Short mmCIF file of C-alpha atoms in Angstrom, two decimals:
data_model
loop_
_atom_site.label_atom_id
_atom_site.label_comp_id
_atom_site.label_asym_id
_atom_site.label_seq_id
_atom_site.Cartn_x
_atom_site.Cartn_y
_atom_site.Cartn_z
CA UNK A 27 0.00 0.00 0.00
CA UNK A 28 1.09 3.66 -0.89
CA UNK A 29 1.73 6.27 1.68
CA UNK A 30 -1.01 8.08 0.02
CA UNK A 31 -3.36 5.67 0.78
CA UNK A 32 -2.52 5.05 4.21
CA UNK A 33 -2.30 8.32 5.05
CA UNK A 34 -6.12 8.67 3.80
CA UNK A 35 -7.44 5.41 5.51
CA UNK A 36 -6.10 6.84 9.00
CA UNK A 37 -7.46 10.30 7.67
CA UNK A 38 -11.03 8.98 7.39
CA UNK A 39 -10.89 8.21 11.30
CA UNK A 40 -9.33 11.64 12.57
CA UNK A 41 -6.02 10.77 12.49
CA UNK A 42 -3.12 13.12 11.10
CA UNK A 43 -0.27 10.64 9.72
CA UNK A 44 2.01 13.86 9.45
CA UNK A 45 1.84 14.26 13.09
CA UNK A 46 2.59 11.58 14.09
CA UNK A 47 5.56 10.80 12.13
CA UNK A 48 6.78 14.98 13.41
CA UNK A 49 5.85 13.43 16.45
CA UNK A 50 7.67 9.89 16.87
CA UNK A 51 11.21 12.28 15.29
CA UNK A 52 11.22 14.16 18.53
CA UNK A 53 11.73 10.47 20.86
CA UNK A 54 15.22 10.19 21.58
CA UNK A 55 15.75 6.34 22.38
CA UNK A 56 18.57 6.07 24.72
CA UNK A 57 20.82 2.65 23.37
CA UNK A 58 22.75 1.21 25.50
CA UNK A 59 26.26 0.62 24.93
CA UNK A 60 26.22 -2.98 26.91
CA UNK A 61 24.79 -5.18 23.82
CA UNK A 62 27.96 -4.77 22.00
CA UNK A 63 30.51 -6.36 24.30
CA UNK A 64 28.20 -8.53 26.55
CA UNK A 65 28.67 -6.64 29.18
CA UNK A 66 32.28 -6.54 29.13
CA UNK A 67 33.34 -2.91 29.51
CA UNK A 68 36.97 -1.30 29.49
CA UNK A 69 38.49 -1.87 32.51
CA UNK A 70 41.68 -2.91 33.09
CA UNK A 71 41.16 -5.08 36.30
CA UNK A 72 39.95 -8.23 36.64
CA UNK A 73 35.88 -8.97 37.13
CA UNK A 74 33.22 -10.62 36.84
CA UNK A 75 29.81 -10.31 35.66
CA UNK A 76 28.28 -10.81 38.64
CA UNK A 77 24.86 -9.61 40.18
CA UNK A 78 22.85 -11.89 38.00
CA UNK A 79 24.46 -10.42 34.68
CA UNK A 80 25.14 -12.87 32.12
CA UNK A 81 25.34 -12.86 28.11
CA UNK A 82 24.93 -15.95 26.55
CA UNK A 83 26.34 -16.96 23.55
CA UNK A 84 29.89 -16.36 21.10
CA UNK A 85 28.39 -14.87 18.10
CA UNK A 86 31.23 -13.60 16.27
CA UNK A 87 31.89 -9.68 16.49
CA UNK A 88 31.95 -8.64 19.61
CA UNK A 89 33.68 -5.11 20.34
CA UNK A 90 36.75 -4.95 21.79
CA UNK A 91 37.38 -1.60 22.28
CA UNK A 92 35.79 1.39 22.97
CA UNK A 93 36.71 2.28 19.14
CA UNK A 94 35.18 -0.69 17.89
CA UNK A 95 32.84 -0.73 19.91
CA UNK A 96 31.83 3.53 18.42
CA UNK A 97 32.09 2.14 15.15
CA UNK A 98 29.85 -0.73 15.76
CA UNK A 99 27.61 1.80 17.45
CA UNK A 100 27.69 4.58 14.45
CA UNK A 101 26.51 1.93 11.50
CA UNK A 102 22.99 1.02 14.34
CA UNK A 103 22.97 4.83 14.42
CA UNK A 104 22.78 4.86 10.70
CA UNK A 105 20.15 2.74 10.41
CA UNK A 106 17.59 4.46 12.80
CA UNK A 107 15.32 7.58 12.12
CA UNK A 108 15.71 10.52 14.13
CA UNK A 109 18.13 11.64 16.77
CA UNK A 110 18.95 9.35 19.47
CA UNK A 111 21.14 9.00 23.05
CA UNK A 112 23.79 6.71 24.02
CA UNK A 113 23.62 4.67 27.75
CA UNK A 114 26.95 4.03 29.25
CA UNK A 115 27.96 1.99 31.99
CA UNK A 116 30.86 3.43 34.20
CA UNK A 117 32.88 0.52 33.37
CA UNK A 118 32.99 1.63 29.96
CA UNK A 119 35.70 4.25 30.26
CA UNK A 120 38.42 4.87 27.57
CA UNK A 121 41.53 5.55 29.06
CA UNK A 122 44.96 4.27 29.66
CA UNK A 123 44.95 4.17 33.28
CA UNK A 124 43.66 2.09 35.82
CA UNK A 125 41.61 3.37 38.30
CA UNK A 126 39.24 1.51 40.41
CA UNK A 127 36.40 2.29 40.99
CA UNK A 128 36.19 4.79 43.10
CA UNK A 129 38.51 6.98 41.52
CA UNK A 130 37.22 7.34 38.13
CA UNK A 131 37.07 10.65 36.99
CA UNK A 132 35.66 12.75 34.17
CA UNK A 133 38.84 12.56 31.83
CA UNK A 134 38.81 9.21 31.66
CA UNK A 135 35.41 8.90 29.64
CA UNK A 136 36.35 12.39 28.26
CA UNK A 137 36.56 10.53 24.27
CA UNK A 138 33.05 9.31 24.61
CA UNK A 139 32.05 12.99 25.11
CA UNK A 140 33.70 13.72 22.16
CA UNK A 141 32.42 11.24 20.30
CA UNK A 142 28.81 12.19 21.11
CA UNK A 143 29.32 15.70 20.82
CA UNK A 144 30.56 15.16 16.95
CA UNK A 145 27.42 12.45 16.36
CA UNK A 146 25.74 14.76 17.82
CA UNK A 147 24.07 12.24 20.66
CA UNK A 148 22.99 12.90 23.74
CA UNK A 149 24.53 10.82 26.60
CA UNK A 150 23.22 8.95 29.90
CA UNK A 151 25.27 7.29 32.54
CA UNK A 152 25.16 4.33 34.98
CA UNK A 153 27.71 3.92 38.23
CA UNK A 154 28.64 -0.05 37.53
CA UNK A 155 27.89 -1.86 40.75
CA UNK A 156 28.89 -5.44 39.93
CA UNK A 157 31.25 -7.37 37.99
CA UNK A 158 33.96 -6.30 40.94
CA UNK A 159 36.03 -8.12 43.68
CA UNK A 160 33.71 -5.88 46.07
CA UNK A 161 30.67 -6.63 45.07
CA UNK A 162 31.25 -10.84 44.74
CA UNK A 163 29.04 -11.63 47.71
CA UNK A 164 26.03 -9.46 45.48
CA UNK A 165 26.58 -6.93 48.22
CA UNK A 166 27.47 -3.20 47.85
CA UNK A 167 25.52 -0.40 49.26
CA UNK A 168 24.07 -2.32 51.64
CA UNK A 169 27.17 -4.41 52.65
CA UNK A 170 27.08 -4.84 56.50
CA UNK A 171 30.93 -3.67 56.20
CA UNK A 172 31.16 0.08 56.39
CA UNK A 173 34.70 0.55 54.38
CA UNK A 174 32.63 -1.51 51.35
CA UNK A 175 29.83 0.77 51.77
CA UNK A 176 31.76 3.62 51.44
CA UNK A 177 34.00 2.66 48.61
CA UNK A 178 30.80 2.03 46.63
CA UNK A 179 29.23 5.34 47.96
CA UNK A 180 32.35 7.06 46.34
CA UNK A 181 31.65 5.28 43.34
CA UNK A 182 28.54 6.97 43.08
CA UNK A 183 29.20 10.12 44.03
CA UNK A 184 31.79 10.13 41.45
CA UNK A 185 29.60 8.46 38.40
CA UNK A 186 26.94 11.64 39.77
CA UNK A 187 29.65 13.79 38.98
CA UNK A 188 30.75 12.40 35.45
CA UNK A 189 27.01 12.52 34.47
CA UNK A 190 26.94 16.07 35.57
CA UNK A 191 29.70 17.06 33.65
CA UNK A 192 29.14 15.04 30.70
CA UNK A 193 25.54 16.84 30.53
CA UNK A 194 27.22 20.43 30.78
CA UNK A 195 29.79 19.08 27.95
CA UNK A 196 27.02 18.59 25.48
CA UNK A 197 24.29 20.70 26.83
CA UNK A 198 21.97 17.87 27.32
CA UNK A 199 20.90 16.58 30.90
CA UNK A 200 22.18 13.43 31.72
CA UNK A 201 19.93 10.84 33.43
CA UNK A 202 22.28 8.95 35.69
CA UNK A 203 20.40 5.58 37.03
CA UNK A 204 21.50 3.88 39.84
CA UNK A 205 20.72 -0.11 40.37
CA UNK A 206 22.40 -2.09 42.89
CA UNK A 207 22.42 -6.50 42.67
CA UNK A 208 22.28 -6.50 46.64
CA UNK A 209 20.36 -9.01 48.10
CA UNK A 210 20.59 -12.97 49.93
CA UNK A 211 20.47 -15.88 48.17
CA UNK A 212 18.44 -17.97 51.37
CA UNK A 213 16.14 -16.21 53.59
CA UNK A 214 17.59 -13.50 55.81
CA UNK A 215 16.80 -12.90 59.18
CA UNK A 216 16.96 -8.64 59.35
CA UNK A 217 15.56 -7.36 55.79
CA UNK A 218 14.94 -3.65 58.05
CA UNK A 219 18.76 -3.75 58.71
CA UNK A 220 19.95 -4.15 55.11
CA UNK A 221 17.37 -1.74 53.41
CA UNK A 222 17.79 1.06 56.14
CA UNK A 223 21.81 0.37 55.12
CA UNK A 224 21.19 0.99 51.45
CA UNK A 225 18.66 3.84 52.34
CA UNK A 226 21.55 5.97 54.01
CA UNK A 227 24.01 4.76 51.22
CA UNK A 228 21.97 6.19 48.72
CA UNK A 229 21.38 9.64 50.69
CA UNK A 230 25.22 9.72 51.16
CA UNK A 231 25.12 9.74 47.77
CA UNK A 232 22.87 12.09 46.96
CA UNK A 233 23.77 14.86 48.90
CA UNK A 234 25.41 17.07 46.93
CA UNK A 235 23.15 18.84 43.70
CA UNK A 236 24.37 18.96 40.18
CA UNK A 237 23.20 20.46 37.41
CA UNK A 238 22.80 18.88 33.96
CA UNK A 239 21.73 15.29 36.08
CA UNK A 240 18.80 13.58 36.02
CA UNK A 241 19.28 11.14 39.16
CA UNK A 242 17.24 7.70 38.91
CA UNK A 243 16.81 4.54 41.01
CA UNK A 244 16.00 0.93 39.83
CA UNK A 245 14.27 -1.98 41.42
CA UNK A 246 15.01 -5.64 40.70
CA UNK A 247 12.24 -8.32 41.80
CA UNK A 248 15.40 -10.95 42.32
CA UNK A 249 18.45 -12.29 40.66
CA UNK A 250 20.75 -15.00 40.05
CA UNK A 251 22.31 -15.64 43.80
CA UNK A 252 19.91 -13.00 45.38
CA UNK A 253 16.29 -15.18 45.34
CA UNK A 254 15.29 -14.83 48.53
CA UNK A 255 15.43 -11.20 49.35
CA UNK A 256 16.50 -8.13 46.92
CA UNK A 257 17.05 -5.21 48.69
CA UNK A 258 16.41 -2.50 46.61
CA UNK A 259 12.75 -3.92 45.48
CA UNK A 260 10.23 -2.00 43.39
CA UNK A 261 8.65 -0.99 47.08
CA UNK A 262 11.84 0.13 48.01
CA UNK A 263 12.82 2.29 45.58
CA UNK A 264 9.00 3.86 44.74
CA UNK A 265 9.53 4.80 48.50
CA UNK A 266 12.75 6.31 47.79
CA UNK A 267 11.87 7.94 44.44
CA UNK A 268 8.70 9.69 46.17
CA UNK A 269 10.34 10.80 49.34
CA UNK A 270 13.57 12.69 47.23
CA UNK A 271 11.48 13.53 44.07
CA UNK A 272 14.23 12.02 41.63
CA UNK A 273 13.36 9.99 38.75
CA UNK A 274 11.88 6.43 39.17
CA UNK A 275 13.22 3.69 36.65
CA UNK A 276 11.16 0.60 35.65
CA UNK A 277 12.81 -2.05 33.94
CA UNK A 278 10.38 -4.65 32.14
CA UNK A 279 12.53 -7.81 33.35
CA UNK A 280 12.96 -6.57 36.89
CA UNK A 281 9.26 -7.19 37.95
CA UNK A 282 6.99 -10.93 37.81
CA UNK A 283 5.90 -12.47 34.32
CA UNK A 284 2.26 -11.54 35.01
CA UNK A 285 3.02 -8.16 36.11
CA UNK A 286 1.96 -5.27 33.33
CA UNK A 287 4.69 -2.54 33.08
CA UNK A 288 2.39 -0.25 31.03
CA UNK A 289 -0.16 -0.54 34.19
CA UNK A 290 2.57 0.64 36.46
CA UNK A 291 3.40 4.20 34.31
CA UNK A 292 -0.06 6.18 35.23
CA UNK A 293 0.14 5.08 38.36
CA UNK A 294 3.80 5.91 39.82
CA UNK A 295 4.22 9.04 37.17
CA UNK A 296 1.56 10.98 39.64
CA UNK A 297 4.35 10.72 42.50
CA UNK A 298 7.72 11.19 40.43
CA UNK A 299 8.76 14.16 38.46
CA UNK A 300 10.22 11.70 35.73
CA UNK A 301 10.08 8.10 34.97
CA UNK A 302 13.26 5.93 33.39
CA UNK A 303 12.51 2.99 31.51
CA UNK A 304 14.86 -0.10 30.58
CA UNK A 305 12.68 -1.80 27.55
CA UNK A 306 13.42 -5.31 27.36
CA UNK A 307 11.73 -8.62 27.13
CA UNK A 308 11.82 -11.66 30.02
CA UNK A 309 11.14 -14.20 27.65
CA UNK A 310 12.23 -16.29 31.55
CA UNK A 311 12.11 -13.23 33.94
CA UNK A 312 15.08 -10.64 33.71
CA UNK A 313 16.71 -12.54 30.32
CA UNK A 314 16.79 -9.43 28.33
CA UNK A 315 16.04 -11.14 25.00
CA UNK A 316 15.80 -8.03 21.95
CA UNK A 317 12.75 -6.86 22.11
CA UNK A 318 9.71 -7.68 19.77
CA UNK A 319 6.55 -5.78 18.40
CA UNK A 320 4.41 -8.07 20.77
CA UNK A 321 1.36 -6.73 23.26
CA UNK A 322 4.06 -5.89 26.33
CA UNK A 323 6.23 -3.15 23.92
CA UNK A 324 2.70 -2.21 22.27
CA UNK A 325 0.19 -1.48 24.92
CA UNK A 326 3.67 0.07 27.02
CA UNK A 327 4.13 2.49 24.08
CA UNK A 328 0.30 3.20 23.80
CA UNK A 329 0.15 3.87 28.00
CA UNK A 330 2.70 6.47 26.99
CA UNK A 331 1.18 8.37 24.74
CA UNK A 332 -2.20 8.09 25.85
CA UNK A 333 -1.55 8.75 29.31
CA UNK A 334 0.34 12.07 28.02
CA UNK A 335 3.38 10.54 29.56
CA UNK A 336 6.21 11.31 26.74
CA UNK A 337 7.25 14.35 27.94
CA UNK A 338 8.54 13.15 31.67
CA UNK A 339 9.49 10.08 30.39
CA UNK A 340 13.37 8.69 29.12
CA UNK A 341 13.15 5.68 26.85
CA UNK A 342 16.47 3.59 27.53
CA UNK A 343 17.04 -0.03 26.14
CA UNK A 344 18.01 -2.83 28.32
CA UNK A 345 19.14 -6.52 26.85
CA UNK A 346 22.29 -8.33 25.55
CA UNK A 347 22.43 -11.13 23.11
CA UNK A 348 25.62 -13.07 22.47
CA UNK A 349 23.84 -15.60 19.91
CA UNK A 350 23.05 -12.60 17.51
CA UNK A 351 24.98 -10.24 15.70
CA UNK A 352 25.08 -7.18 18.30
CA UNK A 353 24.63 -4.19 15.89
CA UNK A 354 21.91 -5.93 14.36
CA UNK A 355 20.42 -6.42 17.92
CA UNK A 356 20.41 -2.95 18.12
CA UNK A 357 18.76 -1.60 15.03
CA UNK A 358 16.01 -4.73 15.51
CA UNK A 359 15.37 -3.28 19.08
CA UNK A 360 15.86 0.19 18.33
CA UNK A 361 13.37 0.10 15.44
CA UNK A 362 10.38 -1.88 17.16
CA UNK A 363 10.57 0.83 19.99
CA UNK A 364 9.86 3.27 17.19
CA UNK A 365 7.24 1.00 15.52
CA UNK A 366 5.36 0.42 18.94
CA UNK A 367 5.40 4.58 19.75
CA UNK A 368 4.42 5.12 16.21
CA UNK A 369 1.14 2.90 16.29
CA UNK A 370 0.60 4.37 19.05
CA UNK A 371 0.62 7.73 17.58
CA UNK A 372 -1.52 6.99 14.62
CA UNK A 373 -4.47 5.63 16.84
CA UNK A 374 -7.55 7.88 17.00
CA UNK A 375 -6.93 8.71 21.04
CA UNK A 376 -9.73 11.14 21.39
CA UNK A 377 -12.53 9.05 19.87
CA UNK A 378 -11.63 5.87 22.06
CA UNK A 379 -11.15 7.72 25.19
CA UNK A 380 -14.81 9.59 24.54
CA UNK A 381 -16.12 5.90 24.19
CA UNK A 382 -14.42 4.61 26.89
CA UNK A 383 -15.80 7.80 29.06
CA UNK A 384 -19.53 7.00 27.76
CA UNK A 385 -19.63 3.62 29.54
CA UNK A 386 -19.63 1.73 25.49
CA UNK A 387 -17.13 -0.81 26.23
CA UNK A 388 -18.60 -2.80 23.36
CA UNK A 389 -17.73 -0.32 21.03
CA UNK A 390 -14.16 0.14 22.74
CA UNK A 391 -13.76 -3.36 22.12
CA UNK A 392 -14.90 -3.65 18.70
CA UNK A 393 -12.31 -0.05 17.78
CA UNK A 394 -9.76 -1.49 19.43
CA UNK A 395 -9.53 -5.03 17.54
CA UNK A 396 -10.26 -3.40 14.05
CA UNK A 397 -7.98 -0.47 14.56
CA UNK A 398 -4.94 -3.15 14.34
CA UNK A 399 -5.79 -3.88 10.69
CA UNK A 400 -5.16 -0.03 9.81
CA UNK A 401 -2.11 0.11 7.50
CA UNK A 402 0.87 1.63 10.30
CA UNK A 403 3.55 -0.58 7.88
CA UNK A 404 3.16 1.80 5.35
CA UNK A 405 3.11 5.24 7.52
CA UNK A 406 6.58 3.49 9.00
CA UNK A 407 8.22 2.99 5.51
CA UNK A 408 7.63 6.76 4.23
CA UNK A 409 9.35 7.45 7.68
CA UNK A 410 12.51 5.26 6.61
CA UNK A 411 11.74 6.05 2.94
CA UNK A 412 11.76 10.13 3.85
CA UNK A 413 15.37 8.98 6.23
CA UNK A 414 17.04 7.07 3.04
CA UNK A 415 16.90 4.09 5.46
CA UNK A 416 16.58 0.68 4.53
CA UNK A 417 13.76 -2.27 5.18
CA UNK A 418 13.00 -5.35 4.39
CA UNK A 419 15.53 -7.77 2.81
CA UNK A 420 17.32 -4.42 1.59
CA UNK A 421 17.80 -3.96 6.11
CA UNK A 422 18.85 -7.73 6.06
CA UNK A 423 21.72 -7.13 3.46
CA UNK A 424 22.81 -4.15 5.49
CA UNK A 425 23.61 -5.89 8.69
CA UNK A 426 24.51 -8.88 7.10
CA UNK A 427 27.30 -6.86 5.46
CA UNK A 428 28.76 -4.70 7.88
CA UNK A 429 28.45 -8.22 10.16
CA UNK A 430 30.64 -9.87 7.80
CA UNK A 431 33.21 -7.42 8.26
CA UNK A 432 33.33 -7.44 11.99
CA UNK A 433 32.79 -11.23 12.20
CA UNK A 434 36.71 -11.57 12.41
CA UNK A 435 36.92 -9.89 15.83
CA UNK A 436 38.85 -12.71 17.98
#
């Protein structure tokens, strides 16, 4: 089907094709640099991945480097309409030192600013609390052992003040998101003692105000050596987030299977300024397959733009694939975010809402079933089409190219 055509069929119930398209340009998806090293990062100690984190799989092309790993990230840009962000984790700096890590500084992530600033991409940070010889015991901020509490509270502090500065560096606030993998693997005895420790952690860390920050806190409902008891729950942190009006970050592996993250956005974004979300999909809880154009990503994007929620709300991707090729995990993920927003921009919000306010659910129902037959493939090609970007089997040669070049990588 033609643009042309499309464009009248949503026409003919209200809907402005245009808009929407001006629309979906302005959503800045923030990617996250983790999918193209599994989760590796650029230190130059020793780690694990600890706190539940694990890749799986040894697809060829994995970065190496942090120049690799830019170039890797520049072709996904290429393939993606509109202006985006990049997500880094703190143990993705590019330097020739070795600091730990709490004595990372600006300078030494100073080339990724660079980088950005010439891409012309926003940036957003993340302190790295695992995959370290301090954090082996899935304990940090709430460690019972005040020296590893505060050498993880300096972490932060610092990571706050890297996000700061990167923000001022590019003139874009940076949204610096905080998650923790503390918890017990069997049942503990004193949950009040190890949440009130994290609580005062996190205030240490908190204390001082930056500019250009966006400061955000993430719940986990459990993890790999932490099943009994995670500290920092979703209770925990909506507490937290509330109490010191900082942003609120839902991740869609972090909760239970039958729990509906797009249920969750009208209801905390009356008590936060801003909401943070990590899109992913728990195919088996928190295992951060690429996402897919299924009802989770769809009725999430719809709550979004219904609910009027796009404007105090940062889009951030969060999954890692080692069986795929990782740029092409990217652009896949990337894409269907854009897809799901865009439906959800070309429905016909005012009519269904004035049905659903009349009491007609019968009519909501029958809208809502034949509205997914409307023709949004076509709207989303004359946005690639209007880009120069690439889709269909003319996508599939892209990656497979630009894989075949990287697919040497030892």
């Amino acid at each position: 089907m033609s643009y042309e055509t499309a464009k009248a069929r949503f026409a003919d119930w209200g809907v402005d094709t245009e808009s929407a398209i001006a629309a979906l340009l302005q959503i800045p998806i923030s990617v996250h640099c983790w999918q193209g090293d599994d989760v590796r990062g650029f230190e130059r100690t020793s780690g694990t991945s600890g706190g539940g984190i694990q890749a799986t799989g040894n697809h060829p092309g994995r970065a190496r480097t942090p120049e690799e790993l830019r170039a890797d990230l520049e072709f996904s840009y290429g393939l993606l309409p509109g202006k985006h962000r990049l997500n880094l984790h703190a143990c993705y700096l590019d330097t020739d030192e070795s600091p730990d890590r709490d004595a990372i500084e600006y300078r030494h992530f100073a080339p990724w600013v660079d980088w950005a600033r010439d891409y012309g991409l926003g940036l957003d940070f993340n302190p790295t609390f695992f995959a370290h010889a301090r954090a082996d015991d899935n304990l940090t901020l709430s460690h019972p052992d005040q020296g590893i509490r505060d050498f993880w509270v300096e972490h932060g502090r610092r990571s706050r003040e890297i996000a700061s500065q990167m923000g001022a560096a590019l003139g874009s606030p940076v949204v610096n998101n905080i998650w923790v993998p503390d918890g017990y693997k069997d049942i503990p005895v004193d949950r009040m003692a190890a949440r009130q420790r994290l609580d005062a952690s996190l205030d240490a860390m908190l204390t001082t105000p930056h500019d250009h920050l966006r400061d955000a806190v993430e719940s986990k409902l459990f993890g790999i050596g932490v099943e009994a008891c995670t500290v920092g729950s979703h209770e925990f942190y909506l507490g937290y987030a509330i109490r010191k009006q900082i942003l609120l970050c839902l991740d869609m592996g972090h909760f239970h299977p039958t729990e509906n993250i797009a249920d969750k956005l009208s209801a905390v974004a009356l008590s936060v300024p801003e909401l943070l979300l990590h899109v992913s999909r728990p195919m088996r809880w928190d295992s951060d397959h690429v996402i897919l154009q299924n009802d989770d990503i769809l009725q999430m994007a719809q709550e979004l733009v219904f609910a009027g929620l796009l404007g105090k709300t940062h889009i951030g991707l969060d999954f890692f694939d080692a069986t795929i090729s990782r740029t092409a995990a990217w652009v896949i993920g990337v894409r269907n975010m854009q897809k799901a927003l865009l439906r959800a921009l070309l429905l016909p919000q005012a009519r269904l809402k004035a049905i659903e306010a009349a009491g007609d659910f019968t009519a909501r129902l029958v809208l809502t079933e034949e509205l997914r037959d409307l023709p949004f493939a076509a709207v989303w090609e004359e946005v690639c089409l209007r880009a120069n970007l690439p889709t269909g089997a003319a996508l599939l040669a892209a990656l497979e190219t630009y894989q075949r070049g990287v697919a040497g990588r030892g």
